[in-house]
Short mmCIF file of C-alpha atoms and ligand atoms in Angstrom, two decimals:
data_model
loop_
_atom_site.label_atom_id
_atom_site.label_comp_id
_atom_site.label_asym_id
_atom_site.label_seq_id
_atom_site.Cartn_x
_atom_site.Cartn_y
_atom_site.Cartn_z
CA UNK A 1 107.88 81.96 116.59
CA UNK A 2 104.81 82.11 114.90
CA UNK A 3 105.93 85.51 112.25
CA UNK A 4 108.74 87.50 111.72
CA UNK A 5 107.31 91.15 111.54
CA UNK A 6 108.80 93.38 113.71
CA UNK A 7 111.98 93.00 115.49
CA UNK A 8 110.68 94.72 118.72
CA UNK A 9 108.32 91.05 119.03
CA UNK A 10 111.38 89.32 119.52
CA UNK A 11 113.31 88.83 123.23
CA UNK A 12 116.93 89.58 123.05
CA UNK A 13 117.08 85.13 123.54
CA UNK A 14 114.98 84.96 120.47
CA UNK A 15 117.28 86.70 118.13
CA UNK A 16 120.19 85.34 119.35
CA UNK A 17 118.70 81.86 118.50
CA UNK A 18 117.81 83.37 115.41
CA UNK A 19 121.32 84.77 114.72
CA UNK A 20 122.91 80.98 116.16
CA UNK A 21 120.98 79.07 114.19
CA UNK A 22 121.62 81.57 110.86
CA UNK A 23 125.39 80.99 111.34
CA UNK A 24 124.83 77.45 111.83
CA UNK A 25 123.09 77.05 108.38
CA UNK A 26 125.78 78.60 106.84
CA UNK A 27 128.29 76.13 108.33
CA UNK A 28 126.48 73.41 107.66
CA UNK A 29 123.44 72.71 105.19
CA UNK A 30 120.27 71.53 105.42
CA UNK A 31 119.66 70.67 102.37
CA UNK A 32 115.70 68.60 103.15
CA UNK A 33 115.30 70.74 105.79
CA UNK A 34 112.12 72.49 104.54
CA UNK A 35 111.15 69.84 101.60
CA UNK A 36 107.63 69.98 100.50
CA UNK A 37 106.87 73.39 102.18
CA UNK A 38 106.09 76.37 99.72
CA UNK A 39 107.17 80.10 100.36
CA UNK A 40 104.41 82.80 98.97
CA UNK A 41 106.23 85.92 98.48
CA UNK A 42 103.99 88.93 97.42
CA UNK A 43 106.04 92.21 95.89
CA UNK A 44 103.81 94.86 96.02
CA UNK A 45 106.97 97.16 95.43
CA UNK A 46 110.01 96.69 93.55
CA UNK A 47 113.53 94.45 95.17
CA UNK A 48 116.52 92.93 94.29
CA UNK A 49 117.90 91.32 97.38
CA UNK A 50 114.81 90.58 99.12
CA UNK A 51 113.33 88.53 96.64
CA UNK A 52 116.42 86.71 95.33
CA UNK A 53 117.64 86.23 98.83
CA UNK A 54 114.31 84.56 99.84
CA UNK A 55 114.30 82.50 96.79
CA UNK A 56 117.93 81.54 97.20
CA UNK A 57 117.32 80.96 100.97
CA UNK A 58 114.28 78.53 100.35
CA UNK A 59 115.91 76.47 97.71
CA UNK A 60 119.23 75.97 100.08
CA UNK A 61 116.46 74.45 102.53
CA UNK A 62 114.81 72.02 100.23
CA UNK A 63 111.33 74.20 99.85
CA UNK A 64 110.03 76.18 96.96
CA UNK A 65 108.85 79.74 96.16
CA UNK A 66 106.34 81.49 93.74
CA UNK A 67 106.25 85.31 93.16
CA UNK A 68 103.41 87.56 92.60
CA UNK A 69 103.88 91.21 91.76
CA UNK A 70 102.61 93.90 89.83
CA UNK A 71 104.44 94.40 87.27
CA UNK A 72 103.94 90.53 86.16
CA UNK A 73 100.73 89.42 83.59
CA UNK A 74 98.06 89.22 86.75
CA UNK A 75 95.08 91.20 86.96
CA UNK A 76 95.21 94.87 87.98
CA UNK A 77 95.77 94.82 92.05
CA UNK A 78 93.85 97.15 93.79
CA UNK A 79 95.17 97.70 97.50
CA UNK A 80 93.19 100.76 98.89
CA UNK A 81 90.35 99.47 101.36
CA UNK A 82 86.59 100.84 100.19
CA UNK A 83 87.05 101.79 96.64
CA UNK A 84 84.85 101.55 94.08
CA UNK A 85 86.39 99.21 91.52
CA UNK A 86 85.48 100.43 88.47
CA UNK A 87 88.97 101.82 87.01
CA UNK A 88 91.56 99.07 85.68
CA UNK A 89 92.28 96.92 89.09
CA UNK A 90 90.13 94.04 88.35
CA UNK A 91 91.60 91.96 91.57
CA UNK A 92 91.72 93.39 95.30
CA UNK A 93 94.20 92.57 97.55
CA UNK A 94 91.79 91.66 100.08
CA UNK A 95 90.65 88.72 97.95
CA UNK A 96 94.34 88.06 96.34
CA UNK A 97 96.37 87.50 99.63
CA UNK A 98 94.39 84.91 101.14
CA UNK A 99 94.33 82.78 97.42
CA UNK A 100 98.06 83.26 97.28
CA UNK A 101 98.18 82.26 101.00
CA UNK A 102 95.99 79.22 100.55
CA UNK A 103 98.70 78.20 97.96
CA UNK A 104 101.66 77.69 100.62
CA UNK A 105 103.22 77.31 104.22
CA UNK A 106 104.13 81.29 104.44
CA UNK A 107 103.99 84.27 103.10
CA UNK A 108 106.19 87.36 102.82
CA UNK A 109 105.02 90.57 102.08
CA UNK A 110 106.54 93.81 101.23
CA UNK A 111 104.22 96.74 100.83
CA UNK A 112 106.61 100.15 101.57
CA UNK A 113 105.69 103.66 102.75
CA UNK A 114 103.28 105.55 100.50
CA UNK A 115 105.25 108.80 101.93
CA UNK A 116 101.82 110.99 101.36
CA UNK A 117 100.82 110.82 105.06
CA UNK A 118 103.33 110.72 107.71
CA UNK A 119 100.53 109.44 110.42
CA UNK A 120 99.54 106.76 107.55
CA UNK A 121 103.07 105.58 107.44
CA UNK A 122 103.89 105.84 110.83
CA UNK A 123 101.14 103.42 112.08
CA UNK A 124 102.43 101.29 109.32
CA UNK A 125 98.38 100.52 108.50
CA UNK A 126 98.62 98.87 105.06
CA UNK A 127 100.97 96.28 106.44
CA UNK A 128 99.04 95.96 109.56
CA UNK A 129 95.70 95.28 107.18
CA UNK A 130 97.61 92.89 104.65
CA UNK A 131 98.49 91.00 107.98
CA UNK A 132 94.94 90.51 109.10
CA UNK A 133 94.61 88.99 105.72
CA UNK A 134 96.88 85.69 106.03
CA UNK A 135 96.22 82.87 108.43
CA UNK A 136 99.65 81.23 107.45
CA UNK A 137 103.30 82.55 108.98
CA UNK A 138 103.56 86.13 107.76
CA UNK A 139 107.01 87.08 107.15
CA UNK A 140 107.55 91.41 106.81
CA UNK A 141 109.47 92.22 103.63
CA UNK A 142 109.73 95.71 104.19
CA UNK A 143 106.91 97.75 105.38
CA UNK A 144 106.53 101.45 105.87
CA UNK A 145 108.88 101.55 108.92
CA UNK A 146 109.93 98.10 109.39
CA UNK A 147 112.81 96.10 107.82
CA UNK A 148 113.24 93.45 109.81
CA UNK A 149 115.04 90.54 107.78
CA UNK A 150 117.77 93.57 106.44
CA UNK A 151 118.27 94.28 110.48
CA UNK A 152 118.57 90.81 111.63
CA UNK A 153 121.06 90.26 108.49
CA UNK A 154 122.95 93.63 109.91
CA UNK A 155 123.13 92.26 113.60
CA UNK A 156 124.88 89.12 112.01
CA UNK A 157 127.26 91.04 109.71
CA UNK A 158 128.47 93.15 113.09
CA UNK A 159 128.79 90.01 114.93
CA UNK A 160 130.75 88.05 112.29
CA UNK A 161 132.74 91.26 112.38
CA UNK A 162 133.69 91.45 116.01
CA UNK A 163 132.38 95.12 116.48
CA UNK A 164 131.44 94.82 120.12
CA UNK A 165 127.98 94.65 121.08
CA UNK A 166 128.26 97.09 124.40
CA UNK A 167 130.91 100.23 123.39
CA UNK A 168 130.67 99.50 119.73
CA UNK A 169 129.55 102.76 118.01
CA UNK A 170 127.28 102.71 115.17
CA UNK A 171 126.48 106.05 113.12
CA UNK A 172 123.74 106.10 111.15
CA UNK A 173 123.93 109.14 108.51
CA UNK A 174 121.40 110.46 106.59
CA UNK A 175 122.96 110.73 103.34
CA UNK A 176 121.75 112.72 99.96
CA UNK A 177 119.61 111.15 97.25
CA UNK A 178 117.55 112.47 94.95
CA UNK A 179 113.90 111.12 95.75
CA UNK A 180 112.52 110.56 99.79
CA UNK A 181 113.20 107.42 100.54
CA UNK A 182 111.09 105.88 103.04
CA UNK A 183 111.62 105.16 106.61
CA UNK A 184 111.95 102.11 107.42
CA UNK A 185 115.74 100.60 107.39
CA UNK A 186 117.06 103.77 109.06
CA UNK A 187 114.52 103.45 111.36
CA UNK A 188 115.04 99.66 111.63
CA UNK A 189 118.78 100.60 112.25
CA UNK A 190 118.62 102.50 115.03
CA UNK A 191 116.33 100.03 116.32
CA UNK A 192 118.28 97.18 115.38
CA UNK A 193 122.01 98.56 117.11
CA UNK A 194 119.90 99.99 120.24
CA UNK A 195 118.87 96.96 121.21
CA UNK A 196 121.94 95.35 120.20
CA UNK A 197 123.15 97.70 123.22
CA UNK A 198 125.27 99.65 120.95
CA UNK A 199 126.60 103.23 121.36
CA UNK A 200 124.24 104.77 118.49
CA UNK A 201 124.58 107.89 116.57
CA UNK A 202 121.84 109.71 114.48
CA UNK A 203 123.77 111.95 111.82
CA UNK A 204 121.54 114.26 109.86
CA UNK A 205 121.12 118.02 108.77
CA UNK A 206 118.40 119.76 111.07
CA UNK A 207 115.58 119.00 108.54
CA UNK A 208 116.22 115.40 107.97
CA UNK A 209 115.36 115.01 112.07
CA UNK A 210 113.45 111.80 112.22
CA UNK A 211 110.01 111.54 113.29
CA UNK A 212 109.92 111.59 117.57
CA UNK A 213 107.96 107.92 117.30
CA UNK A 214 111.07 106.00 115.85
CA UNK A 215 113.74 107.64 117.63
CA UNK A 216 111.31 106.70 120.86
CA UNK A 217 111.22 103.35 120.04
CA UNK A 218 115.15 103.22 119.39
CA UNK A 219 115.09 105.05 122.69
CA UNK A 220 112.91 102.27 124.64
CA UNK A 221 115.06 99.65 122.84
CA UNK A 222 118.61 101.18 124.09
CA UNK A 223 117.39 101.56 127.90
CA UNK A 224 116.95 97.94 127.45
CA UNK A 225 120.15 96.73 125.61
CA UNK A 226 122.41 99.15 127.58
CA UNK A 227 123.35 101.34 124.89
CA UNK A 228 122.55 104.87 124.27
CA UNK A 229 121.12 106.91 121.65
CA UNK A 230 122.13 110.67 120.65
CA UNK A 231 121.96 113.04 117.68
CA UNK A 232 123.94 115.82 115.79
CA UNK A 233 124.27 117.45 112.80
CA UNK A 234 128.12 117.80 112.71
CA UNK A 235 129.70 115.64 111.08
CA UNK A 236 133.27 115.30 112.82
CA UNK A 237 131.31 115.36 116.31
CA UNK A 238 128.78 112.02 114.93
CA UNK A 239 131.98 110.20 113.43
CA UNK A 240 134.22 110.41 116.54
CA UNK A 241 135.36 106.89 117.06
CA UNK A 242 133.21 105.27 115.29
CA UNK A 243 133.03 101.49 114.58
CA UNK A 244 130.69 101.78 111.93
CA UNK A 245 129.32 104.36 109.88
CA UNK A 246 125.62 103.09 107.65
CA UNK A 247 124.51 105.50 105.27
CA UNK A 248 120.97 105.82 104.27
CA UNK A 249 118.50 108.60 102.85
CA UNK A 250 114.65 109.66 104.37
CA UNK A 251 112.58 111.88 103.40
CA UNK A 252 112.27 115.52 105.50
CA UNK A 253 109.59 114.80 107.92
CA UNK A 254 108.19 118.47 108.17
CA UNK A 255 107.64 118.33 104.41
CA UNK A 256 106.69 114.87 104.22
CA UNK A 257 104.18 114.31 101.28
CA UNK A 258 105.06 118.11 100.01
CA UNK A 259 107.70 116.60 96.75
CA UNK A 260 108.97 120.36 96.36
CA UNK A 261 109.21 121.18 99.65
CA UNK A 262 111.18 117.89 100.66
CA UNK A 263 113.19 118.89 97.37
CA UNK A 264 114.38 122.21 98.24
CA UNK A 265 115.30 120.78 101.90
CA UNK A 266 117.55 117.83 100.42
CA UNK A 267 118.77 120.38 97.66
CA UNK A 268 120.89 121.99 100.24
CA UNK A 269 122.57 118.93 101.06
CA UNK A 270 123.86 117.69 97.70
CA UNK A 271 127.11 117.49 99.88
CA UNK A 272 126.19 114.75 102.01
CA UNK A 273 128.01 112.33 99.86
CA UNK A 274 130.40 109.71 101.84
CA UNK A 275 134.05 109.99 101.06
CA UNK A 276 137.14 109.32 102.63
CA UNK A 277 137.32 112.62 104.73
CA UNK A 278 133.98 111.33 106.36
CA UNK A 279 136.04 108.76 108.04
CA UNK A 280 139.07 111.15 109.84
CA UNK A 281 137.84 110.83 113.18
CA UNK A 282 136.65 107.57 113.27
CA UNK A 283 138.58 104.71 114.68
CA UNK A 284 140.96 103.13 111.32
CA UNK A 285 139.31 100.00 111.55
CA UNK A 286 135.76 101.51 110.65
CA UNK A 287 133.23 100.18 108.00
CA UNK A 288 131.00 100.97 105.68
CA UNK A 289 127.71 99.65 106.00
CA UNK A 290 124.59 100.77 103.34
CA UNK A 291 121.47 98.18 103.02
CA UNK A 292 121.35 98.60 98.67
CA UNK A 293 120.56 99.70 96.47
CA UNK A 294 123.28 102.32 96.50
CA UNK A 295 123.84 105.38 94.08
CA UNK A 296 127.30 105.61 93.51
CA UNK A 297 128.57 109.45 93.25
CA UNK A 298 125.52 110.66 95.00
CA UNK A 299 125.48 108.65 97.96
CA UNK A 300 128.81 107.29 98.12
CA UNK A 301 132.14 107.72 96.64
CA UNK A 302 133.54 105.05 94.68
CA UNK A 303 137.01 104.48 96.25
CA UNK A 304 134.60 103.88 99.96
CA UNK A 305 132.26 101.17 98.21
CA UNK A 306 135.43 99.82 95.88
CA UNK A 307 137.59 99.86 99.09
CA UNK A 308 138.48 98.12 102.21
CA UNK A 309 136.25 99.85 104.53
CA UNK A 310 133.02 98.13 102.16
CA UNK A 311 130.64 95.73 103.73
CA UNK A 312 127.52 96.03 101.62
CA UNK A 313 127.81 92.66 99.77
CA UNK A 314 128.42 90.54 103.03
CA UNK A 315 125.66 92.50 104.51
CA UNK A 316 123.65 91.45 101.38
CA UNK A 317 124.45 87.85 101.58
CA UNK A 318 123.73 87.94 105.57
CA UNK A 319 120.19 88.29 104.12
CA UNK A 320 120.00 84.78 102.80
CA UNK A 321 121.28 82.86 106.27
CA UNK A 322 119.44 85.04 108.50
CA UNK A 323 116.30 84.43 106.30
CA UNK A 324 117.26 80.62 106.21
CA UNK A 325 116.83 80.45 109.93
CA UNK A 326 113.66 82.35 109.97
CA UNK A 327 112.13 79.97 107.89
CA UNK A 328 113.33 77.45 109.49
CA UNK A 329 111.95 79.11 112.94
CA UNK A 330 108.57 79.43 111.11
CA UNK A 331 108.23 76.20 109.36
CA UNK A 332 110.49 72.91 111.05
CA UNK A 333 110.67 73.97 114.91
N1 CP B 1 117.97 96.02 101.02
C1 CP B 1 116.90 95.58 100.33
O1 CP B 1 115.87 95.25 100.90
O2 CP B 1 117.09 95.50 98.97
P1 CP B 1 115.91 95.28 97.93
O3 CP B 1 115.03 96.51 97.97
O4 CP B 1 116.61 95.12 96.61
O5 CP B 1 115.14 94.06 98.31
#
């Protein structure tokens, strides 16, 4: 493995390796594993889990991490290609990311959606140009419709679980949330449980359809796992039987770019709020599944993410041994 950027680069044998060797860090350390080797991680947008989990996930191995981002004392970054540079950015990106690179053994980027341009996003270009950049592993730390080290971590949680690969159903719901958030874990998702060969619901009102490209892919991905995609809008129809139900929020993709128009769409759905009733004609046994950060009340109810049903902070810590055996992938093999 030679970067970790998109799932769909991987053969089913290559994340089950992955996923092997993840659970066999967490049994059993490897404390030197990685010693001497440095991990680069760039933030060009803000995280919680990501960043900690890759910091927490080097040090377990022996290796060490520096952070660069924005918001910390460096020079102004300026990311768009062919400007003029004479407002504050005093540093491009195209100069930065091969200095930071230089520094260490990989990198990991995260550079999200702009959600302006739906064509922009979808061909995921600013990752795609940030990736021409480094000549060291390049590890994808969310891009505009990619999240692969929060989908590998997912496939682990629903294997550590039990919920069966072929006849487990997954829903994915579109849930409400005040701003459009971008595409890439529910996309990711989809992607992730298709291939998994899941039985794989899209839940969302009519104007929260996702773009044809990513449902496509998910698509391509089920024909070759053996599971099956479909979509709905009703609620008790998506939930029948299911093993799982992950919420997440995108933003309208007729209005995408257009704040007030996206606005008035998600407006209508204030509603879409996970509670208990959600979960009526689902199998007993089903979880809850939501990559964080969460709203609480707007997103979810409290008694789902302070109950049984919960499985957002294993999910979370999936991030660190899944990311372990990336690394390790990337750097020892
Ligand atoms: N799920 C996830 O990637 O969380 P952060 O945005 O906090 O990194």
């Amino acid at each position: 493995m030679k970067e970790f950027c998109d799932l769909s680069d991987l053969r089913a044998g290559e994340i089950e390796d992955l996923l092997e060797l993840a659970s066999e860090l967490e049994r059993n350390p490897q404390v030197q594993a990685l010693q001497g080797k440095v991990l680069a991680l760039l933030f060009l947008n803000p995280s919680l889990r990501t960043l900690t989990s890759f910091q927490a996930s080097m040090t377990r191995l022996g290796g060490g991490t520096f952070v660069v981002s924005p918001e910390m004392s460096i020079h102004g970054l300026e990311t768009r290609s062919g400007i003029v540079m004479d407002g504050t950015a005093a540093e491009h990106i195209r100069e930065a990311v091969p200095v930071i690179a230089s520094y260490a053994d990989v990198i990991g980027i995260r550079a999200l959606a702009s959600r302006e341009n739906l064509e922009t996003d979808l061909s995921d270009s600013a990752f795609t140009e940030l990736r021409s950049l480094c000549d060291i592993p390049l590890i994808n730390l969310e891009s505009a419709i990619r999240h692969p080290c929060q989908a590998l971590a997912d496939w682990k949680t629903l294997n550590d679980l039990g919920i069966p690969a072929k006849g487990g159903k997954l829903v994915f719901s579109w849930v409400y949330h005040p701003e459009a958030l971008p595409l890439a874990v529910p996309a990711d998702t989809l992607y992730m449980a298709a291939k998994r060969g899941m039985d794989v619901t899209l839940l969302r009102p009519d104007e929260f359809a996702m773009p044809e490209l990513l449902i496509n892919r998910a698509r391509t991905a089920a024909q070759q796992g053996g599971g099956r995609i479909t979509e709905t809008s009703d609620r008790d129809e998506g939930m029948e039987s299911a093993d799982v139900l992950y919420a997440g929020s995108w933003a309208a993709t007729q209005n995408y770019g257009n704040r007030i128009a996206d606005q008035k769409a998600r407006n209508n759905h204030e509603n879409w709020c996970v509670d208990e009733t959600w979960f009526r004609p689902a199998k007993k046994s089903c979880r809850f599944m939501h990559c964080l950060p969460v709203r609480r009340g707007v997103e979810v109810e409290d008694d789902i993410l302070d109950g049984l049903r919960n499985l957002v902070v294993t999910q979370a810590r999936n991030r660190m041994w899944a990311q372990m055996a990336i690394l390790k992938k990337l750097l020892a093999d």
